[in-house]
Structure formats: C-alpha cells, structure tokens
Amino acid sequence: MSVRLKLTLSYAGFLMVAGALLLATVWVFLLRYVPDRASFGPGPFTPTRSDLLDAFAPRAAQALVFLLVLGLVGGWFLAGRMLAPLTRITNATRRAATGSLAHRIDMEGRQDEFRELADAFDAMLARLEAHVAEQQRFAANASHELRTPLAVTQTLLDLARKDPTRDSAELIDRLYAVNARAIDLTQALLLLSRADQGAFSTEPVDLSLLAEEVTETLLPLAEQRGITIETSGDITTTVGSPSLLLQMTTNLVHNAIVHNLPDEGSVWVTTAVQDSGVALTVENTGEQLGAQLVTTLAEPFRRGTDRVHADHSGVGLGLAIVERIAAAHDGSLTLAARPTGGLSVTVRLPLAPA
C-alpha cells in the first residue's frame, strides 16, 4: 500500500475507534441505569432499556458508517495535501538521478519538516553540482597537463628518428626533464586524491617541527635563488597525518621560494596557537598581486606567476594540495596579498587535545 492509502486508513480507523468509544460511553454511563422492565403504575410512559436500544442502535450504526465514509474521503484528501511536498521532493530526486543537478525544489510555505527536508536537499544538490563541475574541470586540466609532456616526448622521439646524427646526450637530458615533470604531476594527482579520500592514520604532529624540517630541506634551493628564510613561532600541536602535513608545509615553503623576487627575497614561516586551533603562516616577498588573482591561486593548475617553465616551477597543484590536506584535517586555508608585494598564506588546523 502507498503511504497515502495507509494514512487514509489510519484516519478512518481513528474516527471509527473514537465513534465506538463514544457509543460505549453512552452505554456504560447512561443506558445501564435505565430499568430493563416497564413499570405499569400511574404516570407517563417510561421507556425501557430495550426501547432505547431499538431506537439508538440504528442511528449509532448510521453514525459509524458516516464516520467511516468521512474518514476515508477526508483522510484521502488530507493525506494528499500533506504528502504533496514529498511528491515534489521525489520528483526532484528522480531528476537528479538522471544527471540533472541544476533543478531546485524551492519549496515555499512555513518552516515545517518538509520545508527543512526540501531546503537540505536543495543545498545538497548545489554542493553536488559544484563538486561535479569542479571534478570535470579538474579532469580536463589534468588531461591537458599530462598531454603536454607526452606530446613533447613524442616530438623529441620523432626528431631523433628523423635525424640519427643528432646529439643523443642532449636528447636524453630533455627527455629526462620532461619525464620528471610528468612523474611530479602524477605524484601530485595521487597525493590530491589521497587527501580527498581521507584515507590516512592520524597522530599528534607539531607544525613547528615540520616547519623547521622543511626549511632545512629547502634551504639550498633558497640560497641558490638568493632568498633568506626565517622560521619562528611556538609549539603548535595538531592531530593528523605526518606525511600529508609535511607535504602541505613543503608546498607552502616551496611556493614561497619559487614565486619570489629574482634576488634578495625573503620568506617568513611562523607557527602560533590561536583560540582553539593552531596556525601555520608562510609569507614571502614578490610582485604585487591583485585581490581577484589571489582568490584563484588555490584552484588546480593555477600559477601565480609566469615562471611556469623555470626549474622547480611545479605543476600548478601546490596550493590546491594544501587546501585539500587542510580540509581533510578539518582546517582551512586563507590567502592574502601583502601590501608591499608577495603573498601571505595561513593554514588553520584544530588544536590537539591535551
């Protein structure tokens, strides 16, 4: 049976039970006090219990039949009115199942349970539509980025085939560089997928120790570019994956070094405890950045400068990976342009329990 039919039968059954209880009340509290035998003394005629039952029973049966019909008809109508919002939600669900995520219920009326369900379903569709669009855009960008090194490799191999006298050492070096870039991109995509899935074990991690470790590791790259790095801050312990948080810190510091001034640039790495969380902030000098550009830097394959073919330029997933890792650890990423040039990046994560 449908829900509407079940509700209709429930309404009708309730009315029948209520009517039967009323009749039972009349019997228990009224008719049982009426004598069952007639008195033949002087005075007006006095009906007996049998006389009252003969007159009352047909009318009671008619009343019960009327209540049954009223319960079925009225219950069917009321059930239809109550379930109408659910029908709209069901239709929207079916449209979403066919791939149409742009449809919204937009239910009007007062804030009841059905309205809350419809609003929650609309919010879910909006998030799902945005997620699907982001995944499609990401897949297209990833395909484009992976196609580039493969196309370059094929071109180099075609040149080597047509010109056997070409210097093989130069060809090998160029193939090695292109292949290394493809490997870096593949590893970045795998790391991004791992962060999205949340498939990692957690343990207490001190971000200040990670900052010092990453600074020591990338110090040769900074010295090569004439950039100074300063690390400071308090002990900031959070809970998460040490490898993912180390990769997050590495990406932040690496980006700050690569996207900096040509010489005499600076990078500042600080950690601090803020309210009920911890913060890792990486700032660097550099060119002036507009507010609109800063809001798009965390998008996959978006690079903040035109040095995309320089050494250690990355694959355009640095800040995207940072944002996904922070989100996987219930944290957030904040980007802000420095007034004097460069970028300030802050990652906020929950504070580890004592």
GROMACS .gro file of C-alpha atoms in nm:
model
  354
    1MET     CA    1   0.000   0.000   0.000
    2SER     CA    2   0.108   0.355  -0.064
    3VAL     CA    3   0.175   0.596   0.218
    4ARG     CA    4  -0.131   0.797   0.122
    5LEU     CA    5  -0.356   0.489   0.148
    6LYS     CA    6  -0.201   0.394   0.480
    7LEU     CA    7  -0.263   0.742   0.619
    8THR     CA    8  -0.621   0.735   0.487
    9LEU     CA    9  -0.693   0.403   0.655
   10SER     CA   10  -0.530   0.532   0.971
   11TYR     CA   11  -0.753   0.841   0.976
   12ALA     CA   12  -1.066   0.634   0.909
   13GLY     CA   13  -0.970   0.378   1.170
   14PHE     CA   14  -0.910   0.651   1.425
   15LEU     CA   15  -1.255   0.800   1.361
   16MET     CA   16  -1.417   0.457   1.390
   17VAL     CA   17  -1.243   0.388   1.719
   18ALA     CA   18  -1.339   0.731   1.851
   19GLY     CA   19  -1.703   0.677   1.749
   20ALA     CA   20  -1.709   0.332   1.907
   21LEU     CA   21  -1.569   0.475   2.229
   22LEU     CA   22  -1.841   0.742   2.234
   23LEU     CA   23  -2.112   0.477   2.190
   24ALA     CA   24  -1.953   0.264   2.461
   25THR     CA   25  -1.951   0.566   2.690
   26VAL     CA   26  -2.324   0.618   2.627
   27TRP     CA   27  -2.387   0.252   2.708
   28VAL     CA   28  -2.172   0.238   3.019
   29PHE     CA   29  -2.272   0.566   3.178
   30LEU     CA   30  -2.633   0.608   3.059
   31LEU     CA   31  -2.816   0.301   2.933
   32ARG     CA   32  -2.713   0.068   3.213
   33TYR     CA   33  -2.901   0.286   3.462
   34VAL     CA   34  -3.229   0.256   3.266
   35PRO     CA   35  -3.450  -0.025   3.401
   36ASP     CA   36  -3.498  -0.321   3.171
   37ARG     CA   37  -3.862  -0.377   3.277
   38ALA     CA   38  -4.154  -0.144   3.224
   39SER     CA   39  -4.347  -0.013   3.521
   40PHE     CA   40  -4.729  -0.026   3.492
   41GLY     CA   41  -4.808   0.221   3.763
   42PRO     CA   42  -4.982   0.554   3.722
   43GLY     CA   43  -4.791   0.825   3.540
   44PRO     CA   44  -4.644   0.890   3.195
   45PHE     CA   45  -4.491   0.618   2.979
   46THR     CA   46  -4.133   0.531   3.075
   47PRO     CA   47  -3.918   0.365   2.803
   48THR     CA   48  -3.712   0.066   2.899
   49ARG     CA   49  -3.353  -0.016   2.808
   50SER     CA   50  -3.472  -0.230   2.518
   51ASP     CA   51  -3.682   0.059   2.381
   52LEU     CA   52  -3.380   0.291   2.393
   53LEU     CA   53  -3.155   0.033   2.228
   54ASP     CA   54  -3.407  -0.024   1.950
   55ALA     CA   55  -3.419   0.349   1.882
   56PHE     CA   56  -3.048   0.420   1.937
   57ALA     CA   57  -2.877   0.125   1.763
   58PRO     CA   58  -2.982   0.210   1.401
   59ARG     CA   59  -2.880   0.571   1.447
   60ALA     CA   60  -2.548   0.464   1.600
   61ALA     CA   61  -2.481   0.231   1.306
   62GLN     CA   62  -2.562   0.513   1.064
   63ALA     CA   63  -2.327   0.743   1.253
   64LEU     CA   64  -2.046   0.486   1.235
   65VAL     CA   65  -2.099   0.442   0.861
   66PHE     CA   66  -2.091   0.819   0.817
   67LEU     CA   67  -1.771   0.841   1.021
   68LEU     CA   68  -1.618   0.565   0.807
   69VAL     CA   69  -1.703   0.742   0.481
   70LEU     CA   70  -1.590   1.076   0.622
   71GLY     CA   71  -1.266   0.923   0.745
   72LEU     CA   72  -1.190   0.762   0.408
   73VAL     CA   73  -1.276   1.065   0.194
   74GLY     CA   74  -1.137   1.327   0.427
   75GLY     CA   75  -0.833   1.115   0.510
   76TRP     CA   76  -0.754   1.065   0.141
   77PHE     CA   77  -0.780   1.440   0.081
   78LEU     CA   78  -0.576   1.537   0.388
   79ALA     CA   79  -0.311   1.274   0.317
   80GLY     CA   80  -0.275   1.407  -0.038
   81ARG     CA   81  -0.234   1.762   0.088
   82MET     CA   82   0.024   1.657   0.346
   83LEU     CA   83   0.223   1.441   0.105
   84ALA     CA   84   0.226   1.694  -0.181
   85PRO     CA   85   0.564   1.840  -0.072
   86LEU     CA   86   0.704   1.488  -0.053
   87THR     CA   87   0.592   1.430  -0.412
   88ARG     CA   88   0.787   1.738  -0.523
   89ILE     CA   89   1.095   1.614  -0.339
   90THR     CA   90   1.056   1.271  -0.501
   91ASN     CA   91   1.030   1.424  -0.849
   92ALA     CA   92   1.340   1.633  -0.784
   93THR     CA   93   1.524   1.322  -0.666
   94ARG     CA   94   1.434   1.136  -0.984
   95ARG     CA   95   1.557   1.426  -1.197
   96ALA     CA   96   1.881   1.433  -1.002
   97ALA     CA   97   1.919   1.058  -1.053
   98THR     CA   98   1.913   1.115  -1.430
   99GLY     CA   99   2.200   1.363  -1.400
  100SER     CA  100   2.003   1.691  -1.387
  101LEU     CA  101   2.164   1.861  -1.088
  102ALA     CA  102   2.056   2.216  -1.176
  103HIS     CA  103   1.693   2.161  -1.069
  104ARG     CA  104   1.587   2.302  -0.730
  105ILE     CA  105   1.271   2.240  -0.530
  106ASP     CA  106   1.245   2.596  -0.390
  107MET     CA  107   0.959   2.497  -0.162
  108GLU     CA  108   0.751   2.782  -0.029
  109GLY     CA  109   0.538   2.797   0.284
  110ARG     CA  110   0.607   2.787   0.653
  111GLN     CA  111   0.914   2.623   0.802
  112ASP     CA  112   0.799   2.268   0.876
  113GLU     CA  113   0.967   1.929   0.845
  114PHE     CA  114   0.901   1.904   0.471
  115ARG     CA  115   1.037   2.254   0.412
  116GLU     CA  116   1.354   2.168   0.607
  117LEU     CA  117   1.393   1.847   0.405
  118ALA     CA  118   1.347   2.034   0.076
  119ASP     CA  119   1.596   2.306   0.174
  120ALA     CA  120   1.851   2.044   0.282
  121PHE     CA  121   1.801   1.860  -0.048
  122ASP     CA  122   1.850   2.183  -0.245
  123ALA     CA  123   2.170   2.256  -0.053
  124MET     CA  124   2.293   1.903  -0.122
  125LEU     CA  125   2.220   1.942  -0.494
  126ALA     CA  126   2.405   2.273  -0.502
  127ARG     CA  127   2.713   2.122  -0.336
  128LEU     CA  128   2.696   1.815  -0.558
  129GLU     CA  129   2.663   2.026  -0.873
  130ALA     CA  130   2.961   2.239  -0.771
  131HIS     CA  131   3.163   1.927  -0.687
  132VAL     CA  132   3.084   1.761  -1.020
  133ALA     CA  133   3.171   2.078  -1.209
  134GLU     CA  134   3.497   2.105  -1.018
  135GLN     CA  135   3.581   1.740  -1.088
  136GLN     CA  136   3.508   1.783  -1.457
  137ARG     CA  137   3.720   2.096  -1.474
  138PHE     CA  138   3.996   1.923  -1.281
  139ALA     CA  139   3.986   1.618  -1.510
  140ALA     CA  140   4.007   1.840  -1.816
  141ASN     CA  141   4.300   2.035  -1.673
  142ALA     CA  142   4.478   1.718  -1.563
  143SER     CA  143   4.436   1.565  -1.908
  144HIS     CA  144   4.576   1.879  -2.065
  145GLU     CA  145   4.872   1.891  -1.826
  146LEU     CA  146   4.951   1.522  -1.880
  147ARG     CA  147   4.917   1.553  -2.255
  148THR     CA  148   5.182   1.824  -2.272
  149PRO     CA  149   5.483   1.615  -2.155
  150LEU     CA  150   5.365   1.320  -2.362
  151ALA     CA  151   5.340   1.538  -2.673
  152VAL     CA  152   5.686   1.684  -2.606
  153THR     CA  153   5.828   1.333  -2.562
  154GLN     CA  154   5.674   1.218  -2.888
  155THR     CA  155   5.814   1.523  -3.069
  156LEU     CA  156   6.164   1.460  -2.936
  157LEU     CA  157   6.149   1.095  -3.035
  158ASP     CA  158   6.028   1.189  -3.385
  159LEU     CA  159   6.320   1.431  -3.421
  160ALA     CA  160   6.564   1.165  -3.307
  161ARG     CA  161   6.421   0.917  -3.558
  162LYS     CA  162   6.444   1.161  -3.848
  163ASP     CA  163   6.791   1.283  -3.754
  164PRO     CA  164   7.011   0.990  -3.637
  165THR     CA  165   7.314   1.218  -3.619
  166ARG     CA  166   7.154   1.438  -3.353
  167ASP     CA  167   7.335   1.461  -3.019
  168SER     CA  168   7.184   1.181  -2.807
  169ALA     CA  169   7.305   1.330  -2.478
  170GLU     CA  170   7.103   1.647  -2.530
  171LEU     CA  171   6.802   1.440  -2.629
  172ILE     CA  172   6.834   1.222  -2.319
  173ASP     CA  173   6.859   1.528  -2.093
  174ARG     CA  174   6.548   1.682  -2.241
  175LEU     CA  175   6.357   1.353  -2.223
  176TYR     CA  176   6.468   1.313  -1.862
  177ALA     CA  177   6.340   1.661  -1.773
  178VAL     CA  178   6.005   1.603  -1.947
  179ASN     CA  179   5.963   1.262  -1.786
  180ALA     CA  180   6.046   1.404  -1.442
  181ARG     CA  181   5.778   1.666  -1.487
  182ALA     CA  182   5.523   1.400  -1.582
  183ILE     CA  183   5.618   1.197  -1.274
  184ASP     CA  184   5.582   1.501  -1.049
  185LEU     CA  185   5.240   1.571  -1.192
  186THR     CA  186   5.128   1.210  -1.144
  187GLN     CA  187   5.251   1.206  -0.784
  188ALA     CA  188   5.073   1.534  -0.717
  189LEU     CA  189   4.748   1.393  -0.856
  190LEU     CA  190   4.781   1.081  -0.640
  191LEU     CA  191   4.851   1.294  -0.333
  192LEU     CA  192   4.550   1.510  -0.409
  193SER     CA  193   4.330   1.202  -0.441
  194ARG     CA  194   4.463   1.064  -0.113
  195ALA     CA  195   4.380   1.388   0.066
  196ASP     CA  196   4.028   1.394  -0.082
  197GLN     CA  197   3.954   1.039   0.027
  198GLY     CA  198   4.075   1.096   0.382
  199ALA     CA  199   4.243   0.754   0.385
  200PHE     CA  200   4.520   0.816   0.637
  201SER     CA  201   4.600   0.746   1.000
  202THR     CA  202   4.633   1.030   1.248
  203GLU     CA  203   4.864   1.110   1.536
  204PRO     CA  204   4.983   1.424   1.720
  205VAL     CA  205   5.202   1.640   1.495
  206ASP     CA  206   5.396   1.954   1.589
  207LEU     CA  207   5.377   2.202   1.300
  208SER     CA  208   5.675   2.399   1.432
  209LEU     CA  209   5.898   2.092   1.395
  210LEU     CA  210   5.766   2.035   1.042
  211ALA     CA  211   5.841   2.397   0.955
  212GLU     CA  212   6.200   2.362   1.076
  213GLU     CA  213   6.247   2.035   0.887
  214VAL     CA  214   6.109   2.177   0.562
  215THR     CA  215   6.318   2.494   0.598
  216GLU     CA  216   6.636   2.291   0.635
  217THR     CA  217   6.544   2.075   0.336
  218LEU     CA  218   6.467   2.368   0.104
  219LEU     CA  219   6.747   2.592   0.228
  220PRO     CA  220   6.981   2.501  -0.064
  221LEU     CA  221   6.708   2.599  -0.314
  222ALA     CA  222   6.656   2.929  -0.130
  223GLU     CA  223   7.030   3.005  -0.121
  224GLN     CA  224   7.056   2.927  -0.490
  225ARG     CA  225   6.794   3.193  -0.560
  226GLY     CA  226   6.936   3.442  -0.309
  227ILE     CA  227   6.638   3.416  -0.071
  228THR     CA  228   6.654   3.421   0.307
  229ILE     CA  229   6.421   3.212   0.523
  230GLU     CA  230   6.322   3.294   0.879
  231THR     CA  231   6.137   3.044   1.100
  232SER     CA  232   5.978   3.136   1.432
  233GLY     CA  233   5.681   3.051   1.649
  234ASP     CA  234   5.551   2.841   1.932
  235ILE     CA  235   5.489   2.471   1.969
  236THR     CA  236   5.173   2.406   1.769
  237THR     CA  237   5.047   2.051   1.805
  238THR     CA  238   4.761   1.924   1.594
  239VAL     CA  239   4.629   1.577   1.505
  240GLY     CA  240   4.672   1.441   1.155
  241SER     CA  241   4.887   1.255   0.908
  242PRO     CA  242   5.257   1.342   0.948
  243SER     CA  243   5.332   1.272   0.582
  244LEU     CA  244   5.042   1.480   0.450
  245LEU     CA  245   5.112   1.770   0.685
  246LEU     CA  246   5.479   1.755   0.589
  247GLN     CA  247   5.380   1.770   0.222
  248MET     CA  248   5.149   2.062   0.297
  249THR     CA  249   5.428   2.256   0.470
  250THR     CA  250   5.672   2.170   0.192
  251ASN     CA  251   5.435   2.301  -0.073
  252LEU     CA  252   5.385   2.627   0.114
  253VAL     CA  253   5.754   2.696   0.167
  254HIS     CA  254   5.845   2.579  -0.185
  255ASN     CA  255   5.588   2.811  -0.340
  256ALA     CA  256   5.712   3.098  -0.127
  257ILE     CA  257   6.067   3.039  -0.253
  258VAL     CA  258   5.982   2.987  -0.620
  259HIS     CA  259   5.733   3.272  -0.654
  260ASN     CA  260   5.955   3.539  -0.503
  261LEU     CA  261   6.177   3.824  -0.610
  262PRO     CA  262   6.459   3.739  -0.855
  263ASP     CA  263   6.713   3.813  -0.583
  264GLU     CA  264   6.728   3.931  -0.222
  265GLY     CA  265   6.384   3.796  -0.147
  266SER     CA  266   6.259   3.677   0.191
  267VAL     CA  267   6.035   3.404   0.330
  268TRP     CA  268   5.888   3.405   0.681
  269VAL     CA  269   5.749   3.086   0.835
  270THR     CA  270   5.565   3.125   1.168
  271THR     CA  271   5.352   2.899   1.384
  272ALA     CA  272   5.112   3.011   1.655
  273VAL     CA  273   4.829   2.889   1.877
  274GLN     CA  274   4.506   3.079   1.810
  275ASP     CA  275   4.192   3.025   2.017
  276SER     CA  276   4.112   2.654   1.988
  277GLY     CA  277   4.341   2.587   1.691
  278VAL     CA  278   4.688   2.622   1.551
  279ALA     CA  279   4.807   2.832   1.260
  280LEU     CA  280   5.093   2.793   1.015
  281THR     CA  281   5.168   3.114   0.823
  282VAL     CA  282   5.410   3.141   0.531
  283GLU     CA  283   5.478   3.488   0.388
  284ASN     CA  284   5.709   3.590   0.107
  285THR     CA  285   5.817   3.894  -0.085
  286GLY     CA  286   5.732   3.917  -0.451
  287GLU     CA  287   5.535   4.104  -0.711
  288GLN     CA  288   5.211   4.285  -0.639
  289LEU     CA  289   4.909   4.055  -0.656
  290GLY     CA  290   4.552   4.162  -0.715
  291ALA     CA  291   4.272   4.050  -0.486
  292GLN     CA  292   4.093   3.872  -0.771
  293LEU     CA  293   4.404   3.675  -0.862
  294VAL     CA  294   4.467   3.576  -0.500
  295THR     CA  295   4.122   3.417  -0.471
  296THR     CA  296   4.201   3.181  -0.761
  297LEU     CA  297   4.550   3.070  -0.659
  298ALA     CA  298   4.421   2.761  -0.477
  299GLU     CA  299   4.248   2.633  -0.789
  300PRO     CA  300   4.418   2.332  -0.953
  301PHE     CA  301   4.673   2.414  -1.224
  302ARG     CA  302   4.659   2.785  -1.146
  303ARG     CA  303   5.001   2.951  -1.121
  304GLY     CA  304   5.056   3.292  -0.972
  305THR     CA  305   5.348   3.399  -1.193
  306ASP     CA  306   5.463   3.348  -1.547
  307ARG     CA  307   5.764   3.138  -1.445
  308VAL     CA  308   5.590   2.814  -1.536
  309HIS     CA  309   5.880   2.671  -1.731
  310ALA     CA  310   6.154   2.751  -1.485
  311ASP     CA  311   6.324   2.494  -1.272
  312HIS     CA  312   6.121   2.380  -0.971
  313SER     CA  313   5.819   2.566  -1.104
  314GLY     CA  314   5.587   2.285  -1.001
  315VAL     CA  315   5.281   2.155  -1.178
  316GLY     CA  316   5.022   2.407  -1.057
  317LEU     CA  317   4.883   2.189  -0.778
  318GLY     CA  318   5.080   2.321  -0.481
  319LEU     CA  319   4.814   2.533  -0.313
  320ALA     CA  320   4.535   2.305  -0.432
  321ILE     CA  321   4.700   2.018  -0.246
  322VAL     CA  322   4.749   2.241   0.059
  323GLU     CA  323   4.379   2.331   0.059
  324ARG     CA  324   4.267   1.968   0.025
  325ILE     CA  325   4.504   1.850   0.300
  326ALA     CA  326   4.383   2.127   0.531
  327ALA     CA  327   4.020   2.040   0.459
  328ALA     CA  328   4.089   1.670   0.521
  329HIS     CA  329   4.219   1.769   0.867
  330ASP     CA  330   3.912   1.988   0.941
  331GLY     CA  331   4.117   2.300   0.875
  332SER     CA  332   4.108   2.597   0.641
  333LEU     CA  333   4.335   2.787   0.404
  334THR     CA  334   4.348   3.166   0.385
  335LEU     CA  335   4.530   3.364   0.115
  336ALA     CA  336   4.603   3.736   0.133
  337ALA     CA  337   4.817   3.968  -0.075
  338ARG     CA  338   5.084   4.156   0.118
  339PRO     CA  339   5.067   4.535   0.077
  340THR     CA  340   5.438   4.552  -0.011
  341GLY     CA  341   5.418   4.262  -0.258
  342GLY     CA  342   5.408   3.887  -0.225
  343LEU     CA  343   5.162   3.655  -0.058
  344SER     CA  344   5.061   3.556   0.294
  345VAL     CA  345   4.925   3.203   0.331
  346THR     CA  346   4.776   3.081   0.659
  347VAL     CA  347   4.662   2.728   0.737
  348ARG     CA  348   4.446   2.684   1.047
  349LEU     CA  349   4.403   2.339   1.198
  350PRO     CA  350   4.237   2.210   1.515
  351LEU     CA  351   4.443   2.207   1.832
  352ALA     CA  352   4.543   1.862   1.957
  353PRO     CA  353   4.370   1.766   2.284
  354ALA     CA  354   4.586   1.780   2.594
   0.00000   0.00000   0.00000
